[in-house]
mmCIF file of C-alpha atoms and ligand atoms in Angstrom:
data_model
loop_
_atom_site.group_PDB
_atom_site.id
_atom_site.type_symbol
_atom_site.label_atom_id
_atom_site.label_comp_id
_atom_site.label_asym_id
_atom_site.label_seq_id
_atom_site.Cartn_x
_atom_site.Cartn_y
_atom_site.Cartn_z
ATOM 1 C CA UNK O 678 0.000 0.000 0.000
ATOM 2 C CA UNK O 679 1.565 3.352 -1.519
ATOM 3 C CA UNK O 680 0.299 6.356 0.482
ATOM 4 C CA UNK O 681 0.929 9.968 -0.928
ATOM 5 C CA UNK O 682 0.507 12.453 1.750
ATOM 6 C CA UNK O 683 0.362 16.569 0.201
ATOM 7 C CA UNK O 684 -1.965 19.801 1.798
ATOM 8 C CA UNK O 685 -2.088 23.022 1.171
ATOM 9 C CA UNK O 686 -0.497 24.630 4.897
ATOM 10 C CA UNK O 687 3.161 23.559 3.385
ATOM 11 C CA UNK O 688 5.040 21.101 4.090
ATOM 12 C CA UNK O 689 6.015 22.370 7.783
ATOM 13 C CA UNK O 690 2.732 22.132 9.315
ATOM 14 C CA UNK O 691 2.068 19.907 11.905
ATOM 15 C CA UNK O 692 -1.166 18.774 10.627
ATOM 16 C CA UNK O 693 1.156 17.225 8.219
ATOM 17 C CA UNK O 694 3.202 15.765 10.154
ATOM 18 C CA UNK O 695 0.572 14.036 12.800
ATOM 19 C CA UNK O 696 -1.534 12.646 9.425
ATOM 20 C CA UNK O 697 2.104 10.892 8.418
ATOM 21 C CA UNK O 698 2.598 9.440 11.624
ATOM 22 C CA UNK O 699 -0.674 7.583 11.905
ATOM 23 C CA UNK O 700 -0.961 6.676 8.122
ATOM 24 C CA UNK O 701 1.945 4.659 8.025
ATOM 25 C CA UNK O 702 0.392 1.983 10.285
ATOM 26 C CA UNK O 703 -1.364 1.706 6.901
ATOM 27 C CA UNK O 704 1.558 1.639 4.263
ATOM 28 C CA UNK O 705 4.412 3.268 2.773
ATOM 29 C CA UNK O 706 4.707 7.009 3.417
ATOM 30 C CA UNK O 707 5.779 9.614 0.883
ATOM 31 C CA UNK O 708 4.899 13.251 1.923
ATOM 32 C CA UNK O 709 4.757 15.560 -0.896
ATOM 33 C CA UNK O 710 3.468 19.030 -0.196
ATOM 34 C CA UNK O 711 4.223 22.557 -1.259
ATOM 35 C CA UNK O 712 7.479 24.589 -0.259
ATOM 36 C CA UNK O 713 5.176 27.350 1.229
ATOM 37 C CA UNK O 714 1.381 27.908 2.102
ATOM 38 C CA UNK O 715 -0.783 27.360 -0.325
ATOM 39 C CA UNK O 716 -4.325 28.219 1.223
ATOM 40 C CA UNK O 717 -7.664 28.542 -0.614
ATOM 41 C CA UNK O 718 -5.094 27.932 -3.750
ATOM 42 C CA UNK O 719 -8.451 25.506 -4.997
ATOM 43 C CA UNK O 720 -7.293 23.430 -7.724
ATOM 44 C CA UNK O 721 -5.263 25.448 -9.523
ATOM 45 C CA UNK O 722 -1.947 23.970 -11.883
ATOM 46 C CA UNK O 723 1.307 25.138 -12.715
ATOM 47 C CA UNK O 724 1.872 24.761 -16.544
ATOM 48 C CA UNK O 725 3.861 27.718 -17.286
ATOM 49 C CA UNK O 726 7.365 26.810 -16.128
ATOM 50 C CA UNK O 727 8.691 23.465 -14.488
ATOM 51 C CA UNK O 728 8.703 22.582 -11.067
ATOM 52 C CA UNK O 729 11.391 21.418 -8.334
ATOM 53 C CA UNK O 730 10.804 18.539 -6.153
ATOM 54 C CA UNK O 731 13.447 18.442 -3.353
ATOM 55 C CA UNK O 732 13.717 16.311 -0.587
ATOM 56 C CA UNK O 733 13.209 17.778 3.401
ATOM 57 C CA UNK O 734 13.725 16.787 6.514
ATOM 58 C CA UNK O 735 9.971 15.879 8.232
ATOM 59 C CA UNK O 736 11.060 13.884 10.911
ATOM 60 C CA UNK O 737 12.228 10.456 9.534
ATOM 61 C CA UNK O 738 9.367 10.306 7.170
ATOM 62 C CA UNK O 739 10.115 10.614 3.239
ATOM 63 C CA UNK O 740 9.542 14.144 2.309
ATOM 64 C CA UNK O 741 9.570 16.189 -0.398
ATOM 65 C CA UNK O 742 8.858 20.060 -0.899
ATOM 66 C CA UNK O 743 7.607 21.248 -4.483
ATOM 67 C CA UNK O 744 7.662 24.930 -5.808
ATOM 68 C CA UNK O 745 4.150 24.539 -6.534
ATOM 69 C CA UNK O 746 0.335 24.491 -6.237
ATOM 70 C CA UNK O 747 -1.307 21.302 -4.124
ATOM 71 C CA UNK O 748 -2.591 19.890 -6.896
ATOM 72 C CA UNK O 749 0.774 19.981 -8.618
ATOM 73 C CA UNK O 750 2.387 18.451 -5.537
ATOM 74 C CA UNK O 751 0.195 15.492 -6.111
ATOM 75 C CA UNK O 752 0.570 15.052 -9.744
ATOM 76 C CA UNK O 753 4.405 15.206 -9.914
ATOM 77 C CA UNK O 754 4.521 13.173 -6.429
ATOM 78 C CA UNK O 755 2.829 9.870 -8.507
ATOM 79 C CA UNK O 756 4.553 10.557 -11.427
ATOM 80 C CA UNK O 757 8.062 10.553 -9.459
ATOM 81 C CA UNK O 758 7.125 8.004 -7.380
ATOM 82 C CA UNK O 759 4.930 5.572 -8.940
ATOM 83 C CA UNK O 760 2.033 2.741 -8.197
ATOM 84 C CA UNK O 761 0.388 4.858 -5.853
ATOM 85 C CA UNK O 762 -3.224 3.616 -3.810
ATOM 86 C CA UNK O 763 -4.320 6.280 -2.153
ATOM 87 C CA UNK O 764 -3.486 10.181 -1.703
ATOM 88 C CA UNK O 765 -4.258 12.056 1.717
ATOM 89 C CA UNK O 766 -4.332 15.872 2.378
ATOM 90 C CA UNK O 767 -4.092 17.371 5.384
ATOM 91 C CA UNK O 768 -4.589 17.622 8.172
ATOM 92 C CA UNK O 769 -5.156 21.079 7.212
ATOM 93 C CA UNK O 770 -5.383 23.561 10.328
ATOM 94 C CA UNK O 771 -9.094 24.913 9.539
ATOM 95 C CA UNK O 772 -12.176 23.072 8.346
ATOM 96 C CA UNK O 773 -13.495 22.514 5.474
ATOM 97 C CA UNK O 774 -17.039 21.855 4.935
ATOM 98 C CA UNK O 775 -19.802 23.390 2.860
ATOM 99 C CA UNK O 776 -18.937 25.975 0.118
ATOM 100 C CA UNK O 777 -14.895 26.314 1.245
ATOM 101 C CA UNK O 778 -14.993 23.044 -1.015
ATOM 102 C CA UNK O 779 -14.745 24.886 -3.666
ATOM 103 C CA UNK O 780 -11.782 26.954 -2.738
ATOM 104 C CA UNK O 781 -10.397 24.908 -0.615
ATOM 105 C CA UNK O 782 -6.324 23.669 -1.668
ATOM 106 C CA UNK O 783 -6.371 20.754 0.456
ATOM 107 C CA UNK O 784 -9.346 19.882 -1.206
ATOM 108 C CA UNK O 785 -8.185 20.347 -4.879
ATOM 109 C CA UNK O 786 -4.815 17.740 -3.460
ATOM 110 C CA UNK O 787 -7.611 15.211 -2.439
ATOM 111 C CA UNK O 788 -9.347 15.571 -5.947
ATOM 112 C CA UNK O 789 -6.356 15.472 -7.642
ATOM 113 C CA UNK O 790 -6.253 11.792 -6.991
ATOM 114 C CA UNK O 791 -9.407 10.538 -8.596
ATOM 115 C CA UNK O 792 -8.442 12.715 -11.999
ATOM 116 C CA UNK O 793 -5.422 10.602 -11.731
ATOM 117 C CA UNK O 794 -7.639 7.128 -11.320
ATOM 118 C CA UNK O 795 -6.849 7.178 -8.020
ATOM 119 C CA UNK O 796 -8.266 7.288 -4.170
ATOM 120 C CA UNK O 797 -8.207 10.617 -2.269
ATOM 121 C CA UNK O 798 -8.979 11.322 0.874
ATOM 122 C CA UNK O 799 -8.927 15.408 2.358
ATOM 123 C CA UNK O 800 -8.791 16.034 6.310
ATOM 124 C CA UNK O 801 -9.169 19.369 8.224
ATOM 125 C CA UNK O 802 -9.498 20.208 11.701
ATOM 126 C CA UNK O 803 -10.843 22.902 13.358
ATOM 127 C CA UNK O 804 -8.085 26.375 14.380
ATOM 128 C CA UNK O 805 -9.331 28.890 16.834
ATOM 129 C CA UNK O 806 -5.963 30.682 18.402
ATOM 130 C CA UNK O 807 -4.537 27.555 19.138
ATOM 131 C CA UNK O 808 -3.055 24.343 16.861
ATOM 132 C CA UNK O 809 -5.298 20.936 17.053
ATOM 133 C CA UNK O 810 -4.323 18.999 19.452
ATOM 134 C CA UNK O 811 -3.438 16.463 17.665
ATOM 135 C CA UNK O 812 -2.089 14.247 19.798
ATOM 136 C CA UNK O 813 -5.591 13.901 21.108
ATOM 137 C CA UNK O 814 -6.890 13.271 17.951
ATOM 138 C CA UNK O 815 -4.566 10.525 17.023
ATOM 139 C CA UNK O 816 -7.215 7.486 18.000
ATOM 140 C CA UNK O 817 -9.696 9.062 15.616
ATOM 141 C CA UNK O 818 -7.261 10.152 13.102
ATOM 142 C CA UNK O 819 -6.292 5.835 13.138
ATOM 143 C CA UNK O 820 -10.182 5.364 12.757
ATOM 144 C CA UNK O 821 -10.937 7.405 9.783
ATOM 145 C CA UNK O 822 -8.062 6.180 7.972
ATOM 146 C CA UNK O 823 -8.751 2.595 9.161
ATOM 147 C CA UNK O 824 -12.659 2.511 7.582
ATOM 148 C CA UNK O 825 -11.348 4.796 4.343
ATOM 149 C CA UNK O 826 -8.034 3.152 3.466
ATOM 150 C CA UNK O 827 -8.435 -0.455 4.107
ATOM 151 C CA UNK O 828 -13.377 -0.925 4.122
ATOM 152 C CA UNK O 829 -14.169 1.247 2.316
ATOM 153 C CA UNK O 830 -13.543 2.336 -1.179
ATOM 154 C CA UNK O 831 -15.165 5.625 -1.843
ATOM 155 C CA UNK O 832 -13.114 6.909 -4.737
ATOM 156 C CA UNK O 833 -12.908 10.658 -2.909
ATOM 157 C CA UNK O 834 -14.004 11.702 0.982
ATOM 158 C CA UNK O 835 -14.008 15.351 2.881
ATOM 159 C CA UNK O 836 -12.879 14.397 6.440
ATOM 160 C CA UNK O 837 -13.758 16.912 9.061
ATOM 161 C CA UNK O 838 -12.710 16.552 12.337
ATOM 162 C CA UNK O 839 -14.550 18.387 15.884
ATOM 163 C CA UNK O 840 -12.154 19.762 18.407
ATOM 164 C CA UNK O 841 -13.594 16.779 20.669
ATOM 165 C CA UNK O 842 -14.845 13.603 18.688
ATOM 166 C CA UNK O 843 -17.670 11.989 19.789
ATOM 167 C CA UNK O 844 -18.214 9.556 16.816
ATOM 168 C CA UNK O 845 -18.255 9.457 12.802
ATOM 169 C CA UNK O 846 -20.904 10.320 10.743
ATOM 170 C CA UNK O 847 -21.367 9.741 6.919
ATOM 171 C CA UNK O 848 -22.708 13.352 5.664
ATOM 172 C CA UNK O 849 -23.307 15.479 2.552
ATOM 173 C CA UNK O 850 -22.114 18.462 1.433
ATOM 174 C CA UNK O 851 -23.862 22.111 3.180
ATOM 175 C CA UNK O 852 -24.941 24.770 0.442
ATOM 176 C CA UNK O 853 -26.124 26.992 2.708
ATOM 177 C CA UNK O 854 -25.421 30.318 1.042
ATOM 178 C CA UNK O 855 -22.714 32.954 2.086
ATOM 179 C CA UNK O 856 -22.452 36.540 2.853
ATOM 180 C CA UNK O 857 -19.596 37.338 0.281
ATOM 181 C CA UNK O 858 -18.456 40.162 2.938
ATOM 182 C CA UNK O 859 -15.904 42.837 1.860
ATOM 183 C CA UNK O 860 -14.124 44.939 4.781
ATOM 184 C CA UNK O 861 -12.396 48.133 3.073
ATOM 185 C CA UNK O 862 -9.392 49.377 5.253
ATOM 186 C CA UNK O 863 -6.157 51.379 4.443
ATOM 187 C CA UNK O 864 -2.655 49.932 4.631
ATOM 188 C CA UNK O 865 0.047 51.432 6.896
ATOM 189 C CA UNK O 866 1.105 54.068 4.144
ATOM 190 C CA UNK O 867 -3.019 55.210 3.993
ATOM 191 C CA UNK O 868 -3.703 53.520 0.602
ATOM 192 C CA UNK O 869 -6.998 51.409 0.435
ATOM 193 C CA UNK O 870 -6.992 47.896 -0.032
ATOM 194 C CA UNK O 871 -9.908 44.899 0.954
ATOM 195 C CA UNK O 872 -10.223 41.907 2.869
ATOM 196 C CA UNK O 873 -12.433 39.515 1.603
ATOM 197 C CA UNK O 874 -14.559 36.963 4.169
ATOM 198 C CA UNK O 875 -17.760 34.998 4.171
ATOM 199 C CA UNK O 876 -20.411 34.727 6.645
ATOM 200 C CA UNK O 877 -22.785 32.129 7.042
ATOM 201 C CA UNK O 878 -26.315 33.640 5.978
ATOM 202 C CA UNK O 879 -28.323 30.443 6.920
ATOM 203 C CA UNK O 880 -28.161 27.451 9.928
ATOM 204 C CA UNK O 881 -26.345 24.337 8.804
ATOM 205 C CA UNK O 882 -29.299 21.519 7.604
ATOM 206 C CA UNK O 883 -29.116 17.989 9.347
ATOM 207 C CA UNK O 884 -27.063 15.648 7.865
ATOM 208 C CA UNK O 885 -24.766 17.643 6.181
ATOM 209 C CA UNK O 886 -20.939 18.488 6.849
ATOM 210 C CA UNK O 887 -21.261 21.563 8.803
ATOM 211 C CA UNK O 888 -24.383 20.126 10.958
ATOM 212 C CA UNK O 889 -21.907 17.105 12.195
ATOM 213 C CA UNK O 890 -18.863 19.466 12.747
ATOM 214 C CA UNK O 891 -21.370 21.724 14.959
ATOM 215 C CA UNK O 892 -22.802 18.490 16.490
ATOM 216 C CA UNK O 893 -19.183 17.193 17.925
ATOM 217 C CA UNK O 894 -19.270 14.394 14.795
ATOM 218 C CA UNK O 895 -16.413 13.497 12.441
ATOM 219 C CA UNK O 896 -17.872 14.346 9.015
ATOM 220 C CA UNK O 897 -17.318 12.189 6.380
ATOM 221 C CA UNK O 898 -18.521 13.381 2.838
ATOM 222 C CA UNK O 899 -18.054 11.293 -0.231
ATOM 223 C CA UNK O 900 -18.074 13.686 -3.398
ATOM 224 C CA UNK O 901 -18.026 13.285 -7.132
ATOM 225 C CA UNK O 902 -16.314 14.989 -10.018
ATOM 226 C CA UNK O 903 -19.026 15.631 -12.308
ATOM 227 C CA UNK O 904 -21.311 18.805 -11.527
ATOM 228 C CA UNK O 905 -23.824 18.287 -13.725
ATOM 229 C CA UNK O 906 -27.001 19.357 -12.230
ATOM 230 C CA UNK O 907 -29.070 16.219 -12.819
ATOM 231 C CA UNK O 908 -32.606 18.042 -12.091
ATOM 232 C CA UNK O 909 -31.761 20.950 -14.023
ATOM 233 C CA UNK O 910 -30.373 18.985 -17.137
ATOM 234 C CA UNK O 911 -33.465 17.260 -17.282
ATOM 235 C CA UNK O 912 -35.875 20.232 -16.466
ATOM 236 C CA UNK O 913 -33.991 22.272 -19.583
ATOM 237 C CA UNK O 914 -34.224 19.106 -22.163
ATOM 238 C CA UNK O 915 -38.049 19.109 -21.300
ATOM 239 C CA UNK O 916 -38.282 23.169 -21.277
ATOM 240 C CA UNK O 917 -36.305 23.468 -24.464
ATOM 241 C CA UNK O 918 -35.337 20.452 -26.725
ATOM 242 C CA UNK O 919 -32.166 20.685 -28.790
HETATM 243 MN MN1 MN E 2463 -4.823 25.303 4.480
#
């Protein structure tokens, strides 16, 4: 069992670092994550010069640091290494459930996998001023990987962890809409300049990602590729025929 470990916090984060320990219980370890952060990157690619991949000290794992995107840190990781099962991401330090999916870098690593034909699995944890403990988390970290690596064979899963467990729970994705809130401010030499942030606008239904999170559950979403709007799709074909 080949296990590629990337994220999108860099290669230095200890979210990294505590996802490597417990997933080579499981198989081989190579970590392969970008040189710096790489935060709500989504899933962009680098095809506009070549990239480095260098290996780095991460304790006595197998590491490598790439001068590149997360998804890129995924695609030259298989290529260089080769016969690859299953690619982690994580253990980012923030969650990500709901709409962050879609600009999410540690979720664009995880999806990376499937475009490649292969399993990927994306794990976050929740930040307030304080690093995860992750040392508490270890025993559920060891679960999640335990059902997702070796039962079950969902071809891509959104992990998300509570601060305090209390339990796993298969979920789908929130859509509860944002507040796409812009805070104008000045910079220290009194030009302007914006910081963009989203607020929730609506509570979190039952049974998704956010609801468990909230709840004290570890969320587990399986998600697919393909966006096609099945409802809509057919609703236009009936409205209009081409
Ligand atoms: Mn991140």
């Amino acid at each position: 069992m080949r296990i590629l470990i990337a994220n999108d916090d860099g290669i230095y984060s200890p979210g990294l670092r505590a996802l490597a320990d417990v997933a080579r219980r499981f198989g081989e370890v190579r970590i392969v994550a970008p040189d710096v952060e790489q935060s709500s990157m989504g899933h962009a690619i680098t095809h506009s010069r070549p990239l480095t991949i260098r290996a780095t000290a991460i304790g006595d794992h197998a590491a490598f640091r790439v001068n590149g995107t997360p998804a890129d840190c995924v695609t030259v990781g298989v290529a260089d290494w080769g016969n690859v099962d299953v690619v982690l991401s994580g253990i980012n330090l923030g969650t990500n459930l709901g709409n962050s999916i879609w600009h999410s870098g540690t979720l664009a690593a995880a999806k990376q996998a499937p475009l490649l034909g292969l399993r990927g699995i994306a794990l976050s944890s929740p930040t307030a001023d304080d690093p995860p403990d992750f040392a508490a988390l270890t025993p559920w970290i060891d679960q999640v990987l335990d059902l997702l690596i070796m039962h079950d064979r969902c071809p891509l899963v959104n992990v998300n962890f509570p601060t305090v467990p209390r339990g796993m729970r298969w979920t789908r994705q929130s859509v509860r809409h944002y507040d796409g809130r812009v805070v104008p401010g000045h910079d220290p030499r009194g030009r302007p300049h914006f910081w963009i942030t989203t607020v929730p606008l609506e509570p979190p239904e039952e049974g998704t990602d956010r609801w468990a999170v909230e709840q004290g559950w570890i969320s587990l979403t399986p998600l697919r590729l393909d966006l096609t709007d099945e409802t809509a799709l057919a609703e236009a074909e009936r409205r209009n025929p081409t």
